[in-house]
CSV table of C-alpha atoms and ligand atoms in Angstrom, one decimal:
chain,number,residue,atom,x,y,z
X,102,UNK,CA,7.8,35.7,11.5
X,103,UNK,CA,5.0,33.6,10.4
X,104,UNK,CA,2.0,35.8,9.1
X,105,UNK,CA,-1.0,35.8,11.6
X,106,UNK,CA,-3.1,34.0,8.5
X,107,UNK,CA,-0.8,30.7,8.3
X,108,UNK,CA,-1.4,30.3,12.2
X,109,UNK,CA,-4.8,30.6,11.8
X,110,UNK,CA,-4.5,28.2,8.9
X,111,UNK,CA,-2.7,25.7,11.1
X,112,UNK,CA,-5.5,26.4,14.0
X,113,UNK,CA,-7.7,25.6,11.7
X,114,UNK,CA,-6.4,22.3,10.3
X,115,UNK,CA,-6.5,20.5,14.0
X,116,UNK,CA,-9.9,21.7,13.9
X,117,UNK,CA,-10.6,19.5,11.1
X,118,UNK,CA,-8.3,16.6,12.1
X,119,UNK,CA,-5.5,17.7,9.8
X,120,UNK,CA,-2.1,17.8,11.7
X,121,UNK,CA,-0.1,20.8,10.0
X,122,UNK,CA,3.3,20.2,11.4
X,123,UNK,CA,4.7,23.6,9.8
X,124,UNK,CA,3.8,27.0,8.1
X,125,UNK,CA,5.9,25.9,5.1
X,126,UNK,CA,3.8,23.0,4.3
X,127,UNK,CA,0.6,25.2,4.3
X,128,UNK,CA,2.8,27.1,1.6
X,129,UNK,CA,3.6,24.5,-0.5
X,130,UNK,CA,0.1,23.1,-0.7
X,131,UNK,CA,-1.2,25.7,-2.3
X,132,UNK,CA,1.7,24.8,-5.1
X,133,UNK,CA,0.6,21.1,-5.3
X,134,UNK,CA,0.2,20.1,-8.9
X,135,UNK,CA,0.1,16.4,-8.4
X,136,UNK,CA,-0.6,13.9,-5.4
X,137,UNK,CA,0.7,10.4,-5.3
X,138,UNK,CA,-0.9,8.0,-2.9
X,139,UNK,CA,0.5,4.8,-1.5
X,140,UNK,CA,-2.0,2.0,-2.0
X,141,UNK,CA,-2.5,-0.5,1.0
X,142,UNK,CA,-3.5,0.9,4.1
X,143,UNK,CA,-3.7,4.5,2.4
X,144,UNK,CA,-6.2,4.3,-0.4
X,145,UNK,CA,-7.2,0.8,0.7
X,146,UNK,CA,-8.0,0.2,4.6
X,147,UNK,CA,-5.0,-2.2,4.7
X,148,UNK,CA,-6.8,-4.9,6.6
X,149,UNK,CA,-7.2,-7.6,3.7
X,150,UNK,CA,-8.7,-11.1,3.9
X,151,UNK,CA,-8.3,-14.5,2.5
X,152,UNK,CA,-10.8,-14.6,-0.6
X,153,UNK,CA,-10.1,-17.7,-2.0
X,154,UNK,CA,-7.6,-20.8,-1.5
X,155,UNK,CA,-6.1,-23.0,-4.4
X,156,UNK,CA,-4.4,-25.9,-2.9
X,157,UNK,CA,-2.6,-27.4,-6.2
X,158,UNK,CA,0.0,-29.8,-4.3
X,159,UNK,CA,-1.2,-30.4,-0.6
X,160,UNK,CA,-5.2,-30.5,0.9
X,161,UNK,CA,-6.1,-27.0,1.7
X,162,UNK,CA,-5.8,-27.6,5.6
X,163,UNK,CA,-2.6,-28.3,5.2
X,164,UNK,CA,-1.5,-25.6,2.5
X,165,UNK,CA,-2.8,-22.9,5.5
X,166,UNK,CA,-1.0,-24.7,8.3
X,167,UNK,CA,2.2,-24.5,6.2
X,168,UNK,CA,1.1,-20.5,5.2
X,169,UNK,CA,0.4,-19.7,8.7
X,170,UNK,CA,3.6,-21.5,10.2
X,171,UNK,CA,6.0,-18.6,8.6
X,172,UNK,CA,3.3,-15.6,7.7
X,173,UNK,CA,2.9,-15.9,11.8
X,174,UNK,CA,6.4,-14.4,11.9
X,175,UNK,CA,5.8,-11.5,9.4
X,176,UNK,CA,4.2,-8.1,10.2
X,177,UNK,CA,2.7,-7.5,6.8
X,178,UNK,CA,-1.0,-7.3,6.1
X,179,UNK,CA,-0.7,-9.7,3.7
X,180,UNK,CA,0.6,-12.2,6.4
X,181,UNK,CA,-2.2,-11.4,8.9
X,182,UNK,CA,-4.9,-12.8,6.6
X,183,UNK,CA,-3.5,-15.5,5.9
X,184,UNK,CA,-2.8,-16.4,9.7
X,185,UNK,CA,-6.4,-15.2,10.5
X,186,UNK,CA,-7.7,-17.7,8.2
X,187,UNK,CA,-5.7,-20.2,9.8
X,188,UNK,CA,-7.2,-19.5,12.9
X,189,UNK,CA,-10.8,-19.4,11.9
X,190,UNK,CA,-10.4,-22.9,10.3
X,191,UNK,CA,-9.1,-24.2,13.4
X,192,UNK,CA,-6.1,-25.6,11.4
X,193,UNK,CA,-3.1,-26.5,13.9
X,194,UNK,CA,0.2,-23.9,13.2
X,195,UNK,CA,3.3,-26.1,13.3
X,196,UNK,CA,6.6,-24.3,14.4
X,197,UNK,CA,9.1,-22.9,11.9
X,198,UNK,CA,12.6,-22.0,12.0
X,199,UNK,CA,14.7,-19.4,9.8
X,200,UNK,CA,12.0,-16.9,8.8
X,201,UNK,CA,13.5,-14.2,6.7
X,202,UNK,CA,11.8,-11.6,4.4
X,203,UNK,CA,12.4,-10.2,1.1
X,204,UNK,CA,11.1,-6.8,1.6
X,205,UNK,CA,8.4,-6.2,-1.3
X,206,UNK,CA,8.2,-9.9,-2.3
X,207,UNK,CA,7.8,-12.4,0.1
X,208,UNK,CA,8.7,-14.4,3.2
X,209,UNK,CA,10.6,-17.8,4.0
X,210,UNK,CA,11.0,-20.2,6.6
X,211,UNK,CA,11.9,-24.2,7.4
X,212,UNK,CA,9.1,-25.5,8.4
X,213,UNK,CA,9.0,-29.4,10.0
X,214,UNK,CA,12.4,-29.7,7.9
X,215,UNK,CA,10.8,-28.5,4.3
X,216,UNK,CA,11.7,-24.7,2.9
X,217,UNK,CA,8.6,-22.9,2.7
X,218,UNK,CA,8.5,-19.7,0.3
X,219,UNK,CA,5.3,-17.6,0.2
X,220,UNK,CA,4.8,-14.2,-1.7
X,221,UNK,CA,4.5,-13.3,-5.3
X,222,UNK,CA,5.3,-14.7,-8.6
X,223,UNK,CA,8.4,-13.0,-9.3
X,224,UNK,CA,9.7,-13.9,-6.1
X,225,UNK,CA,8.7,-17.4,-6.2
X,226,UNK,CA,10.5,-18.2,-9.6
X,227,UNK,CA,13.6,-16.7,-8.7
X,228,UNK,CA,13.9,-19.1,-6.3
X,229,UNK,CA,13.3,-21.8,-8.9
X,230,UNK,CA,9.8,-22.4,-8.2
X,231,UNK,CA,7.5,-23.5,-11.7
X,232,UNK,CA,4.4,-22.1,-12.3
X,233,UNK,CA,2.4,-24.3,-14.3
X,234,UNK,CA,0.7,-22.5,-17.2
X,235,UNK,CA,-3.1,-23.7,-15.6
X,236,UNK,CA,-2.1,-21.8,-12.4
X,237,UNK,CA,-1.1,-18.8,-14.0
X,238,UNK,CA,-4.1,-18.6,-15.3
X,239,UNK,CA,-6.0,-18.7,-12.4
X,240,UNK,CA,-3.6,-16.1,-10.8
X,241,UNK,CA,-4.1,-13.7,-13.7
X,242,UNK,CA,-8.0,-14.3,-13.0
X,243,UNK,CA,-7.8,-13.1,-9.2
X,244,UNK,CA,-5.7,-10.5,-10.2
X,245,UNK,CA,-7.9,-9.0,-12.8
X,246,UNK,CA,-10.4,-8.9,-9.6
X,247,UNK,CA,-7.9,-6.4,-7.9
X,248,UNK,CA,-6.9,-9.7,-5.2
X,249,UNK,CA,-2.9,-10.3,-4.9
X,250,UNK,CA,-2.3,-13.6,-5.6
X,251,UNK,CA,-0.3,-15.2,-3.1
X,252,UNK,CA,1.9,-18.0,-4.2
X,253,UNK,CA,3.2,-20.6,-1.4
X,254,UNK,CA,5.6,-23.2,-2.4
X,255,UNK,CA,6.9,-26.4,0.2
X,256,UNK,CA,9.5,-28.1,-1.1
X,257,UNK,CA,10.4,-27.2,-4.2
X,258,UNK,CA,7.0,-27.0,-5.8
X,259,UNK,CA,4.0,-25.0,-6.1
X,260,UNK,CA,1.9,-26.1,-3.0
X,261,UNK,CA,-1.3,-23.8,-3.7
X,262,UNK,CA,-2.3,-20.3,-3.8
X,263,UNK,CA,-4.5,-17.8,-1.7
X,264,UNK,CA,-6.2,-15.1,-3.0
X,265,UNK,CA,-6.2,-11.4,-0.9
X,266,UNK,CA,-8.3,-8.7,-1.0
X,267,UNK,CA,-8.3,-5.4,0.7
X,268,UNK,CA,-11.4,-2.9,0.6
X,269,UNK,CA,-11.6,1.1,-0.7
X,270,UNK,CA,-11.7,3.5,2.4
X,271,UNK,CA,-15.1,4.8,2.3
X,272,UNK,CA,-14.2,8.4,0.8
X,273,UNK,CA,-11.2,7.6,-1.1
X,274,UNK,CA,-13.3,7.2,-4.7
X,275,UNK,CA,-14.8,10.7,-3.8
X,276,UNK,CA,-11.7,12.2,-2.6
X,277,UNK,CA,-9.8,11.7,-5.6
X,278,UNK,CA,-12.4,12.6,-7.5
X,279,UNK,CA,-12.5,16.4,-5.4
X,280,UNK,CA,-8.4,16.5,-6.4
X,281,UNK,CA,-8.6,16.1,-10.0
X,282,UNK,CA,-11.2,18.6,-9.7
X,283,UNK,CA,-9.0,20.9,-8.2
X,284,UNK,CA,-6.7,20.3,-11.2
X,285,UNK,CA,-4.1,17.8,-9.5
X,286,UNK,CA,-2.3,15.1,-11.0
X,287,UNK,CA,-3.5,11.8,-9.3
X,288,UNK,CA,-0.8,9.0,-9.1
X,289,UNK,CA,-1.0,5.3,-7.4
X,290,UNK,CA,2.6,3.8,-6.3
X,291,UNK,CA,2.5,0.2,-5.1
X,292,UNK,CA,4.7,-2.9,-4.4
X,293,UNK,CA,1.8,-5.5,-5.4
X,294,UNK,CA,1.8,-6.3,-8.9
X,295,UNK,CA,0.3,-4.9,-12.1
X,296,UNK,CA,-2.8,-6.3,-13.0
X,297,UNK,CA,-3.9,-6.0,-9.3
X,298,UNK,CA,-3.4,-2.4,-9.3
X,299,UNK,CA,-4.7,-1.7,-12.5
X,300,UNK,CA,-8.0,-3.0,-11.1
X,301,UNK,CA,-8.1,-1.1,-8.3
X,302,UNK,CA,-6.8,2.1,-9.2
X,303,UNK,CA,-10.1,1.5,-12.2
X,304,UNK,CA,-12.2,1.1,-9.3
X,305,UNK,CA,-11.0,4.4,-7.8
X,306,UNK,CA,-10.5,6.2,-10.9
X,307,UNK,CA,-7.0,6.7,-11.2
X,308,UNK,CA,-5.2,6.1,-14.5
X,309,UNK,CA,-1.7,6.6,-13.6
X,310,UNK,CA,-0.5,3.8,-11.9
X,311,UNK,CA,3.0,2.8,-10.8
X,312,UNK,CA,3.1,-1.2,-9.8
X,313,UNK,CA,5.8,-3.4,-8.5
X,314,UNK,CA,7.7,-0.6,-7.2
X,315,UNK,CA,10.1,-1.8,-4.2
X,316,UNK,CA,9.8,-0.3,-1.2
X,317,UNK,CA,13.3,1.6,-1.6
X,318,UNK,CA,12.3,3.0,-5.0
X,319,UNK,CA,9.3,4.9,-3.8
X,320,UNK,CA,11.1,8.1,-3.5
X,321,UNK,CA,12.9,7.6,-6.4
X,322,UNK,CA,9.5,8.2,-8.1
X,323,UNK,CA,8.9,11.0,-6.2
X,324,UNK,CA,11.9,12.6,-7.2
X,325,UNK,CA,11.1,11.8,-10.7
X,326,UNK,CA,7.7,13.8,-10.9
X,327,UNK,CA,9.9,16.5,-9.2
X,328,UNK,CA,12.0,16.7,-12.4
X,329,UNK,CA,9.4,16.7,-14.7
X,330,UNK,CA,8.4,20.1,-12.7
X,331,UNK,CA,5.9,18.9,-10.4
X,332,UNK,CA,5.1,20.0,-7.1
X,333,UNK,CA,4.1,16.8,-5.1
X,334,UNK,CA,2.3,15.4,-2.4
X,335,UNK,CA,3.1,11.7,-1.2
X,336,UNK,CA,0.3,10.3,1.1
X,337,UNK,CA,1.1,7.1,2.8
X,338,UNK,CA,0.8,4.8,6.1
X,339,UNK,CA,4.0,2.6,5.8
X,340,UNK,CA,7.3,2.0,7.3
X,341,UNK,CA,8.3,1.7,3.0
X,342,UNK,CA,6.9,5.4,2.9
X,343,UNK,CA,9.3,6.9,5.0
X,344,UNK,CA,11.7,8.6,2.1
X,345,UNK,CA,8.7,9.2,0.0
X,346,UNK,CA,7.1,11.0,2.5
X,347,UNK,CA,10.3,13.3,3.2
X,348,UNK,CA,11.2,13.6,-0.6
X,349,UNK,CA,8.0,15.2,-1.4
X,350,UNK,CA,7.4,18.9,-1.4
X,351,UNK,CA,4.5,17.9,1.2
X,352,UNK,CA,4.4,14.4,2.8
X,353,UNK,CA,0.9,13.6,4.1
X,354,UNK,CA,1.1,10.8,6.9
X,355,UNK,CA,-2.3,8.5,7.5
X,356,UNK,CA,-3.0,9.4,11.7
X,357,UNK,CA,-3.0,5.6,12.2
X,358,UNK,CA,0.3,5.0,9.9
X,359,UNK,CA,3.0,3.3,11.6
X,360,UNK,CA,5.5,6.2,13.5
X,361,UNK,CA,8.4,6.4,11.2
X,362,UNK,CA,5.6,7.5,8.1
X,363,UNK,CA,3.9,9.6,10.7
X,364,UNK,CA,7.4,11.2,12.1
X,365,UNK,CA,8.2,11.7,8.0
X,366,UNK,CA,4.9,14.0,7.3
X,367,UNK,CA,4.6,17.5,7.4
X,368,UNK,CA,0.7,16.8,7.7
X,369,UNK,CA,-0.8,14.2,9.4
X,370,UNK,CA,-4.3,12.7,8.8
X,371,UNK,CA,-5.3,12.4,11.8
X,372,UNK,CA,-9.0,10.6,11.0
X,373,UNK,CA,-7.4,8.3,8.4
X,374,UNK,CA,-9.8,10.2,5.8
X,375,UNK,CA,-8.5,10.9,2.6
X,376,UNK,CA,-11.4,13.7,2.3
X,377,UNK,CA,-9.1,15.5,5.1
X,378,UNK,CA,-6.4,15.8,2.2
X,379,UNK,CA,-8.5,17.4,-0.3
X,380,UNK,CA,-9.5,19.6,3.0
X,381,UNK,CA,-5.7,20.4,3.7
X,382,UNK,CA,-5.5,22.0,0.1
X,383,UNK,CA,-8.2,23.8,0.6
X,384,UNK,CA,-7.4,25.5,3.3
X,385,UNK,CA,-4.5,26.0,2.0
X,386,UNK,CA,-5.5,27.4,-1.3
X,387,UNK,CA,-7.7,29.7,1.4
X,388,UNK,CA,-5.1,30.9,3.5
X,389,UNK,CA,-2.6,31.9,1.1
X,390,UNK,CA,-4.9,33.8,-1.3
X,391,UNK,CA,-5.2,36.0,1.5
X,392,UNK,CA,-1.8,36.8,2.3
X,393,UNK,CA,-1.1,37.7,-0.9
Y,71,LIG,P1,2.4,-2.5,-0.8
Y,71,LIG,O1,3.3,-1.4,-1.4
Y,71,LIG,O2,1.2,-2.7,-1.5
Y,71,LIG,O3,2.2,-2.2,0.7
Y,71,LIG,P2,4.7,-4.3,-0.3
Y,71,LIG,O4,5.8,-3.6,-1.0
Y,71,LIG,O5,4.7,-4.4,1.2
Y,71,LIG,O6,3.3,-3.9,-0.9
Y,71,LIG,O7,4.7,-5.8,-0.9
Y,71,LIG,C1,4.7,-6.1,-2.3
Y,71,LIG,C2,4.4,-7.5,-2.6
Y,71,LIG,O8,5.3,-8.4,-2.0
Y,71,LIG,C3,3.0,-8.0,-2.0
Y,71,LIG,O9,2.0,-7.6,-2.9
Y,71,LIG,C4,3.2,-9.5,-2.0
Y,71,LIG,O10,3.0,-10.0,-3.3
Y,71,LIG,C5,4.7,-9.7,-1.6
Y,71,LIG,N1,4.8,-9.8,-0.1
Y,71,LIG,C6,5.5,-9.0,0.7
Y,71,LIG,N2,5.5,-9.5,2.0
Y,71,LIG,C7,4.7,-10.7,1.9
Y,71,LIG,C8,4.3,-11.6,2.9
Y,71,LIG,N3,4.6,-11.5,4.2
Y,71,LIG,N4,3.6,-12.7,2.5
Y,71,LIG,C9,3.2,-12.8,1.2
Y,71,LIG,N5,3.6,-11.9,0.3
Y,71,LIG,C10,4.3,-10.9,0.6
Y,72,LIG,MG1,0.7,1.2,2.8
């Protein structure tokens, strides 16, 4: 039977917004020695915007009609912005054929009879795309800035480049700050590339960062603290969170995640807060010192 204290613990959780799904997890909070966040829409607020454009090959009207003609077809954040600014500059979106993604590196489609490629470097030379040593430079800037550079190519050249930029949560500088406190391990685990998530994660103040990771490899990290003895938490919002969230020893969904991260967690976040996390080890450091 579950002792009258974890109950209470749970009761005590919706109370504060924190979704305890199970006694066990209360349990193994208390263990936690290190917590590893995902980064968009978890320890950022996952609703970036268009900073800056670079048009390099095509006017800028252009380069955005071209971005928004296949990003239109993508759920990602990333692809939002980009259509958003589309819209706000009034450009007109011409119709594209053959989108397909390449999950954790970019998008494609035929647009008006000319293969369009938008996402990151990586992605863009792999598909034969040159990236002239002046616009690496610039994407290395924006990137030291904590923006994800955003490389479209029409064509079979570099057409321009749009900067993105997501914003800290409120609380999440504070709440990592209240976990290292409490002695944890903090780790950031993205898909965007390094230099951008070295910047944020100095923002925040996390030094351990994990960058370029694809979205199947997130619980392969996971697993990998795990067998260097760690008892982990994995917070995160996204459909790519899914096996991180279930191969942690606790996975801690964000409330406003999509449902397969929230059906993965054994805690749910129900206020989006990060400060709730450092509240669910709390209590749970509470309840269990008094069952024992
Ligand atoms: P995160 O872990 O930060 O949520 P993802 O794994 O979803 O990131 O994506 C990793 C990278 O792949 C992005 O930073 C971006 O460079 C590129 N990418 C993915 N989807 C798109 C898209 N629709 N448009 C542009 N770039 C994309
Ligand atoms: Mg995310």
């Amino acid at each position: 039977a579950t002792p009258t204290a974890v109950t209470v613990g749970i009761g005590r959780g919706a109370e504060l917004g924190v979704l305890i799904r199970n006694g066990e997890a209360l349990e193994v909070s208390e263990k936690l020695t290190a917590v590893v966040f995902d980064k968009t829409g978890t320890l950022t607020r996952g609703k970036p915007d268009v900073t800056d454009i670079v048009p390099l090959a095509v006017p800028e009207d252009r380069l955005l009609a071209l971005a928004a003609a296949v990003e239109h077809n993508s759920q990602h954040p990333l692809a939002a912005a980009v259509v958003r600014r589309a819209e706000s500059a009034g450009v007109a979106v011409p119709a594209s054929e053959r989108f397909t993604t390449f999950g954790g590196r970019g998008v494609s489609a035929v647009v008006e009879g000319e293969e369009v490629l938008i996402g990151n470097q990586p992605f863009l030379e792999e598909h034969g795309v040159a990236v002239p040593p002046e616009a690496e430079r610039r994407i290395t800037a924006l990137q030291d800035e904590g923006k994800t550079a955003v490389l479209v190519a029409a064509g079979s050249g570099l057409a321009g480049i749009f900067a993105i930029a997501d914003t800290l949560k409120p609380t999440t500088k504070g709440a990592v700050a209240d976990l290292k406190r409490m002695g944890l391990s903090v780790t950031m685990i993205t898909g965007d590339n390094e230099r951008t998530a070295n910047a944020i994660a100095r923002e925040i103040g996390i030094e351990d960062v994990h960058a370029g990771v694809l979205p199947q490899e997130k619980a392969l990290e996971v697993r990998a603290l795990q067998d260097r003895g760690e008892v982990v938490a994995f917070v995160g919002d996204g459909i790519n969170d899914a096996p991180a969230l279930a191969q942690a020893d606790v996975g801690i969904a964000i409330g406003s995640g999509t449902d397969v991260a929230i059906e993965s967690g054994d805690i749910v976040l129900i206020r989006d807060d990060l400060v709730d996390a450092v509240a669910a080890v709390e209590l749970s450091r509470k309840v269990m010192s008094r069952i024992k």
